[in-house]
Amino acid sequence: MDNTKASSVVKVLSEALPYLQKLNGKTIVIKYGGNAMTDKDLKLGFARDIVLLKQVGVNPVVVHGGGPQIAELLERVGKESKFIQGMRVTDTETMDIVEMVLGGLVNKSIVTMINQQGGRAVGLTGKDGSLIRAHKMHLPPDADKPSELIDLGHVGEVDTIDPSVVSMLDDDNFIPVIAPIGVGVNGESYNINADLVAGKLATVLGAEKLLLLTNTVGILDKQDNLLTGLSTKEVDGYISDGTIHGGMLPKVNCALDAVKSGVKTSHIIDGRVEHAVLLELLTDEGVGTLLKG
């Protein structure tokens, strides 16, 4: 190794050291989705990042989505995807497919990927150990039928999270990989937004950080400049003045709620960047927007 390359490697490792010391023994909840779940190189990079974090004493907990994979299987069986206000209408037949895709195909592929890189991942859904208790979500009525709540079927909201099974896996040096499927009081399954599950789980676990991988660079101002190091007060202001709007709003609210509920920092990061997780956690510049209390 020549001197220039050696110097560069040493600089990177030295920069990471204080971050590794601060994160040792801490829990990081990572919502895994977007391009990072579909691009071959990004998938490999993500798996290696997770294994490295566990190896150096961090406790990563992965919560994943799977919307494109669900849509693909629904199309293959000839069932049309229907959305209301951005939420998938999930009848009983669709829920069976959602559970098959999220709890089976997608979850086990992530587990296998991490294990192939030397990790010890274990796949769960919210039904395992009654991890995620949920109830049916209803959307507010629309203008045409102001007296009727909108029923989305098996779309759920989190009631409670029992973190004991996750904590047990962490303590035994496993890496939990969680599909966002909740269970109702009568054993029924509910499809829940993965960002919301990740945020609630981070709060219950007392996580140091919540990372939300996206297909954007982070939160932008009105001139499209990246905003980072934001306080909850600043974020509330950007929401009020319309800087944060549209599809980014639910994700930001999730990150914001986590910080307001005790998570040290939330990060909305660009999952299209290879090794985005390590770059955000262990370097000075990072690859997204950091929200803090």
CSV table of C-alpha atoms in Angstrom, one decimal:
chain,number,residue,atom,x,y,z
A,1,MET,CA,0.0,0.0,0.0
A,2,ASP,CA,1.5,3.4,-1.0
A,3,ASN,CA,1.8,6.2,1.5
A,4,THR,CA,-1.1,8.3,0.0
A,5,LYS,CA,-3.6,5.4,0.2
A,6,ALA,CA,-2.4,4.4,3.7
A,7,SER,CA,-2.8,8.0,4.9
A,8,SER,CA,-6.3,8.1,3.5
A,9,VAL,CA,-7.3,4.8,5.2
A,10,VAL,CA,-5.9,6.0,8.5
A,11,LYS,CA,-7.8,9.3,8.2
A,12,VAL,CA,-11.1,7.4,7.6
A,13,LEU,CA,-10.5,5.1,10.6
A,14,SER,CA,-9.5,7.9,12.9
A,15,GLU,CA,-12.6,9.9,11.9
A,16,ALA,CA,-14.8,6.9,12.7
A,17,LEU,CA,-13.3,6.2,16.1
A,18,PRO,CA,-15.2,8.8,18.2
A,19,TYR,CA,-18.4,7.8,16.6
A,20,LEU,CA,-17.8,4.1,17.3
A,21,GLN,CA,-16.9,4.9,20.9
A,22,LYS,CA,-20.2,6.8,21.3
A,23,LEU,CA,-22.3,4.1,19.7
A,24,ASN,CA,-20.8,1.1,21.5
A,25,GLY,CA,-23.6,-0.8,23.2
A,26,LYS,CA,-26.3,1.5,21.8
A,27,THR,CA,-29.3,0.4,19.7
A,28,ILE,CA,-29.8,1.8,16.2
A,29,VAL,CA,-33.2,1.2,14.4
A,30,ILE,CA,-32.9,1.3,10.6
A,31,LYS,CA,-35.8,1.4,8.3
A,32,TYR,CA,-34.7,-0.3,5.1
A,33,GLY,CA,-36.4,0.4,1.8
A,34,GLY,CA,-36.3,2.1,-1.5
A,35,ASN,CA,-33.4,1.6,-4.0
A,36,ALA,CA,-31.3,0.2,-1.2
A,37,MET,CA,-33.6,-2.9,-1.2
A,38,THR,CA,-33.6,-3.5,-5.0
A,39,ASP,CA,-30.1,-2.5,-6.4
A,40,LYS,CA,-27.7,-5.5,-6.1
A,41,ASP,CA,-24.6,-3.4,-5.1
A,42,LEU,CA,-26.6,-1.3,-2.6
A,43,LYS,CA,-28.1,-4.5,-1.0
A,44,LEU,CA,-24.6,-5.9,-0.6
A,45,GLY,CA,-23.3,-2.7,0.9
A,46,PHE,CA,-26.2,-2.5,3.3
A,47,ALA,CA,-25.7,-6.0,4.6
A,48,ARG,CA,-22.0,-5.4,5.1
A,49,ASP,CA,-22.8,-2.2,7.0
A,50,ILE,CA,-25.1,-4.0,9.3
A,51,VAL,CA,-22.7,-6.8,10.0
A,52,LEU,CA,-19.8,-4.3,10.7
A,53,LEU,CA,-22.0,-2.3,13.1
A,54,LYS,CA,-22.8,-5.5,15.1
A,55,GLN,CA,-19.2,-6.6,15.0
A,56,VAL,CA,-18.0,-3.3,16.6
A,57,GLY,CA,-20.5,-3.4,19.5
A,58,VAL,CA,-23.6,-1.5,18.0
A,59,ASN,CA,-27.0,-3.2,18.1
A,60,PRO,CA,-28.7,-2.6,14.7
A,61,VAL,CA,-32.4,-3.5,14.4
A,62,VAL,CA,-33.7,-3.6,10.8
A,63,VAL,CA,-37.4,-2.8,9.9
A,64,HIS,CA,-38.1,-3.2,6.2
A,65,GLY,CA,-40.8,-2.4,3.7
A,66,GLY,CA,-41.7,-4.1,0.5
A,67,GLY,CA,-44.2,-2.2,-1.5
A,68,PRO,CA,-42.8,-2.9,-5.0
A,69,GLN,CA,-42.5,-6.6,-4.2
A,70,ILE,CA,-46.1,-6.7,-3.0
A,71,ALA,CA,-47.3,-4.9,-6.1
A,72,GLU,CA,-45.4,-7.3,-8.4
A,73,LEU,CA,-46.9,-10.4,-6.8
A,74,LEU,CA,-50.4,-8.9,-6.8
A,75,GLU,CA,-50.0,-8.2,-10.6
A,76,ARG,CA,-48.8,-11.8,-11.2
A,77,VAL,CA,-51.9,-13.2,-9.6
A,78,GLY,CA,-54.1,-10.8,-11.5
A,79,LYS,CA,-55.2,-8.6,-8.5
A,80,GLU,CA,-55.2,-4.8,-9.0
A,81,SER,CA,-53.5,-2.6,-6.5
A,82,LYS,CA,-55.8,0.1,-5.1
A,83,PHE,CA,-54.7,3.1,-3.1
A,84,ILE,CA,-56.6,5.8,-1.1
A,85,GLN,CA,-54.6,8.8,0.1
A,86,GLY,CA,-51.4,6.9,-0.6
A,87,MET,CA,-52.4,3.9,1.5
A,88,ARG,CA,-52.9,0.4,0.0
A,89,VAL,CA,-56.4,-0.9,0.3
A,90,THR,CA,-55.8,-4.3,1.9
A,91,ASP,CA,-58.7,-6.8,1.7
A,92,THR,CA,-58.3,-10.3,3.2
A,93,GLU,CA,-56.9,-11.8,0.0
A,94,THR,CA,-54.4,-8.9,-0.4
A,95,MET,CA,-53.4,-9.3,3.2
A,96,ASP,CA,-52.5,-12.9,2.6
A,97,ILE,CA,-50.2,-11.8,-0.2
A,98,VAL,CA,-48.8,-8.9,1.9
A,99,GLU,CA,-48.0,-11.4,4.7
A,100,MET,CA,-46.5,-13.9,2.3
A,101,VAL,CA,-44.2,-11.2,0.7
A,102,LEU,CA,-43.2,-9.2,3.8
A,103,GLY,CA,-43.0,-11.9,6.3
A,104,GLY,CA,-41.7,-14.5,3.9
A,105,LEU,CA,-40.0,-13.6,0.7
A,106,VAL,CA,-38.6,-10.2,1.5
A,107,ASN,CA,-37.8,-10.8,5.2
A,108,LYS,CA,-36.0,-14.0,4.6
A,109,SER,CA,-34.0,-12.6,1.7
A,110,ILE,CA,-32.7,-9.8,3.9
A,111,VAL,CA,-31.9,-12.3,6.7
A,112,THR,CA,-30.0,-14.5,4.2
A,113,MET,CA,-28.1,-11.5,2.8
A,114,ILE,CA,-26.9,-10.4,6.2
A,115,ASN,CA,-26.0,-13.9,7.2
A,116,GLN,CA,-24.0,-14.4,4.0
A,117,GLN,CA,-21.9,-11.5,5.1
A,118,GLY,CA,-21.1,-13.1,8.4
A,119,GLY,CA,-23.9,-11.8,10.5
A,120,ARG,CA,-26.5,-13.7,12.6
A,121,ALA,CA,-29.8,-12.3,11.5
A,122,VAL,CA,-33.2,-13.5,12.7
A,123,GLY,CA,-36.4,-12.7,10.8
A,124,LEU,CA,-39.6,-11.6,12.7
A,125,THR,CA,-43.0,-10.2,12.0
A,126,GLY,CA,-44.9,-8.2,14.5
A,127,LYS,CA,-46.9,-11.3,15.2
A,128,ASP,CA,-43.9,-13.1,16.7
A,129,GLY,CA,-44.0,-12.9,20.5
A,130,SER,CA,-46.9,-10.4,20.1
A,131,LEU,CA,-44.2,-7.9,19.2
A,132,ILE,CA,-46.6,-5.4,17.5
A,133,ARG,CA,-50.2,-5.1,18.7
A,134,ALA,CA,-52.3,-3.2,16.3
A,135,HIS,CA,-55.8,-2.1,15.4
A,136,LYS,CA,-57.6,-1.2,12.1
A,137,MET,CA,-56.8,2.2,10.6
A,138,HIS,CA,-59.6,4.4,9.3
A,139,LEU,CA,-58.9,7.4,7.2
A,140,PRO,CA,-60.9,10.6,7.8
A,141,PRO,CA,-64.1,10.9,5.6
A,142,ASP,CA,-63.8,12.5,2.2
A,143,ALA,CA,-65.9,15.4,0.9
A,144,ASP,CA,-68.3,13.1,-1.0
A,145,LYS,CA,-69.2,11.1,2.1
A,146,PRO,CA,-68.5,13.3,5.1
A,147,SER,CA,-70.2,11.0,7.6
A,148,GLU,CA,-68.3,7.9,6.7
A,149,LEU,CA,-64.8,6.9,7.8
A,150,ILE,CA,-62.7,5.3,5.0
A,151,ASP,CA,-62.1,1.6,5.6
A,152,LEU,CA,-58.8,0.4,4.2
A,153,GLY,CA,-59.3,-3.2,5.3
A,154,HIS,CA,-56.3,-4.8,7.0
A,155,VAL,CA,-54.2,-1.6,7.2
A,156,GLY,CA,-53.3,-1.1,10.8
A,157,GLU,CA,-51.9,1.4,13.4
A,158,VAL,CA,-49.6,0.4,16.3
A,159,ASP,CA,-51.2,0.0,19.7
A,160,THR,CA,-48.3,-1.3,21.6
A,161,ILE,CA,-44.8,-2.8,21.0
A,162,ASP,CA,-43.4,-5.4,23.3
A,163,PRO,CA,-39.6,-5.2,22.8
A,164,SER,CA,-38.6,-8.2,24.9
A,165,VAL,CA,-38.0,-10.6,21.9
A,166,VAL,CA,-35.9,-7.9,20.2
A,167,SER,CA,-33.9,-7.2,23.3
A,168,MET,CA,-33.3,-10.9,23.8
A,169,LEU,CA,-32.0,-11.3,20.3
A,170,ASP,CA,-29.8,-8.2,20.7
A,171,ASP,CA,-28.4,-9.6,24.0
A,172,ASP,CA,-27.6,-12.9,22.3
A,173,ASN,CA,-25.7,-11.2,19.5
A,174,PHE,CA,-28.4,-11.7,16.8
A,175,ILE,CA,-29.6,-9.0,14.4
A,176,PRO,CA,-33.4,-8.7,14.4
A,177,VAL,CA,-35.0,-8.1,10.9
A,178,ILE,CA,-38.6,-7.1,11.3
A,179,ALA,CA,-41.5,-7.1,8.8
A,180,PRO,CA,-44.1,-4.4,9.7
A,181,ILE,CA,-47.1,-6.8,10.2
A,182,GLY,CA,-49.1,-6.3,13.4
A,183,VAL,CA,-51.6,-8.6,15.2
A,184,GLY,CA,-55.0,-7.6,16.4
A,185,VAL,CA,-56.9,-8.6,19.5
A,186,ASN,CA,-58.5,-11.6,17.7
A,187,GLY,CA,-55.3,-12.7,15.9
A,188,GLU,CA,-56.0,-10.8,12.7
A,189,SER,CA,-53.1,-9.5,10.7
A,190,TYR,CA,-52.5,-5.8,9.9
A,191,ASN,CA,-50.2,-4.2,7.3
A,192,ILE,CA,-48.5,-1.2,8.9
A,193,ASN,CA,-46.4,1.5,7.4
A,194,ALA,CA,-42.7,0.5,8.0
A,195,ASP,CA,-41.6,4.0,8.8
A,196,LEU,CA,-44.2,4.2,11.6
A,197,VAL,CA,-43.1,0.8,13.0
A,198,ALA,CA,-39.4,1.8,12.9
A,199,GLY,CA,-40.2,5.1,14.7
A,200,LYS,CA,-42.3,3.4,17.4
A,201,LEU,CA,-39.8,0.6,17.9
A,202,ALA,CA,-36.9,3.1,18.3
A,203,THR,CA,-38.9,4.9,21.0
A,204,VAL,CA,-39.8,1.7,22.9
A,205,LEU,CA,-36.2,0.4,22.7
A,206,GLY,CA,-34.7,3.7,23.9
A,207,ALA,CA,-32.7,3.7,20.7
A,208,GLU,CA,-29.8,6.1,20.3
A,209,LYS,CA,-30.7,6.7,16.6
A,210,LEU,CA,-33.4,6.1,14.1
A,211,LEU,CA,-32.3,5.9,10.4
A,212,LEU,CA,-34.9,6.1,7.6
A,213,LEU,CA,-33.4,5.1,4.2
A,214,THR,CA,-35.1,7.0,1.3
A,215,ASN,CA,-34.7,7.7,-2.4
A,216,THR,CA,-34.0,11.4,-1.7
A,217,VAL,CA,-30.9,13.3,-0.4
A,218,GLY,CA,-32.8,14.4,2.7
A,219,ILE,CA,-34.9,17.4,3.7
A,220,LEU,CA,-34.4,20.3,1.2
A,221,ASP,CA,-35.1,24.0,1.7
A,222,LYS,CA,-37.1,26.0,-0.9
A,223,GLN,CA,-33.8,26.5,-2.9
A,224,ASP,CA,-33.2,22.7,-2.9
A,225,ASN,CA,-30.3,23.0,-0.5
A,226,LEU,CA,-29.9,20.1,1.9
A,227,LEU,CA,-30.9,20.9,5.5
A,228,THR,CA,-29.3,19.0,8.4
A,229,GLY,CA,-28.6,19.4,12.1
A,230,LEU,CA,-32.2,20.5,12.5
A,231,SER,CA,-33.9,20.9,15.9
A,232,THR,CA,-37.5,19.8,16.4
A,233,LYS,CA,-38.5,23.5,16.6
A,234,GLU,CA,-36.9,24.2,13.2
A,235,VAL,CA,-38.6,21.2,11.7
A,236,ASP,CA,-41.9,22.3,13.0
A,237,GLY,CA,-41.3,25.7,11.4
A,238,TYR,CA,-40.4,24.2,8.0
A,239,ILE,CA,-43.6,22.2,8.1
A,240,SER,CA,-45.7,25.2,9.0
A,241,ASP,CA,-44.3,27.4,6.2
A,242,GLY,CA,-44.7,24.6,3.6
A,243,THR,CA,-41.0,23.9,3.0
A,244,ILE,CA,-41.6,20.3,4.1
A,245,HIS,CA,-44.6,19.0,2.2
A,246,GLY,CA,-46.1,16.2,0.1
A,247,GLY,CA,-44.6,12.8,0.3
A,248,MET,CA,-41.7,13.8,2.6
A,249,LEU,CA,-44.1,15.0,5.3
A,250,PRO,CA,-45.1,11.6,6.7
A,251,LYS,CA,-41.5,10.5,6.9
A,252,VAL,CA,-40.4,13.7,8.6
A,253,ASN,CA,-43.3,13.5,11.1
A,254,CYS,CA,-42.2,9.9,11.9
A,255,ALA,CA,-38.6,11.1,12.5
A,256,LEU,CA,-39.8,14.1,14.5
A,257,ASP,CA,-42.1,12.0,16.7
A,258,ALA,CA,-39.3,9.7,17.5
A,259,VAL,CA,-37.0,12.5,18.7
A,260,LYS,CA,-39.8,14.1,20.7
A,261,SER,CA,-40.4,10.7,22.3
A,262,GLY,CA,-36.8,10.3,23.5
A,263,VAL,CA,-34.7,8.9,20.6
A,264,LYS,CA,-31.5,11.0,20.6
A,265,THR,CA,-31.4,11.7,16.9
A,266,SER,CA,-33.3,10.7,13.7
A,267,HIS,CA,-31.7,10.6,10.3
A,268,ILE,CA,-33.4,10.7,6.9
A,269,ILE,CA,-30.6,9.5,4.6
A,270,ASP,CA,-30.1,8.8,0.9
A,271,GLY,CA,-30.2,5.0,0.5
A,272,ARG,CA,-29.1,5.4,-3.1
A,273,VAL,CA,-25.6,6.1,-1.8
A,274,GLU,CA,-23.5,2.9,-1.3
A,275,HIS,CA,-22.7,2.3,2.4
A,276,ALA,CA,-25.1,5.1,3.3
A,277,VAL,CA,-25.6,3.7,6.8
A,278,LEU,CA,-21.9,3.8,7.7
A,279,LEU,CA,-21.3,7.2,6.0
A,280,GLU,CA,-24.1,8.7,8.1
A,281,LEU,CA,-23.1,7.2,11.4
A,282,LEU,CA,-19.3,7.3,11.2
A,283,THR,CA,-18.3,10.3,9.2
A,284,ASP,CA,-18.5,14.1,9.9
A,285,GLU,CA,-20.4,14.9,6.7
A,286,GLY,CA,-23.0,12.1,6.5
A,287,VAL,CA,-25.4,11.6,3.6
A,288,GLY,CA,-28.7,13.1,4.7
A,289,THR,CA,-30.6,15.1,7.2
A,290,LEU,CA,-30.1,14.8,11.0
A,291,LEU,CA,-32.9,15.8,13.4
A,292,LYS,CA,-32.2,16.4,17.0
A,293,GLY,CA,-34.1,17.5,20.1
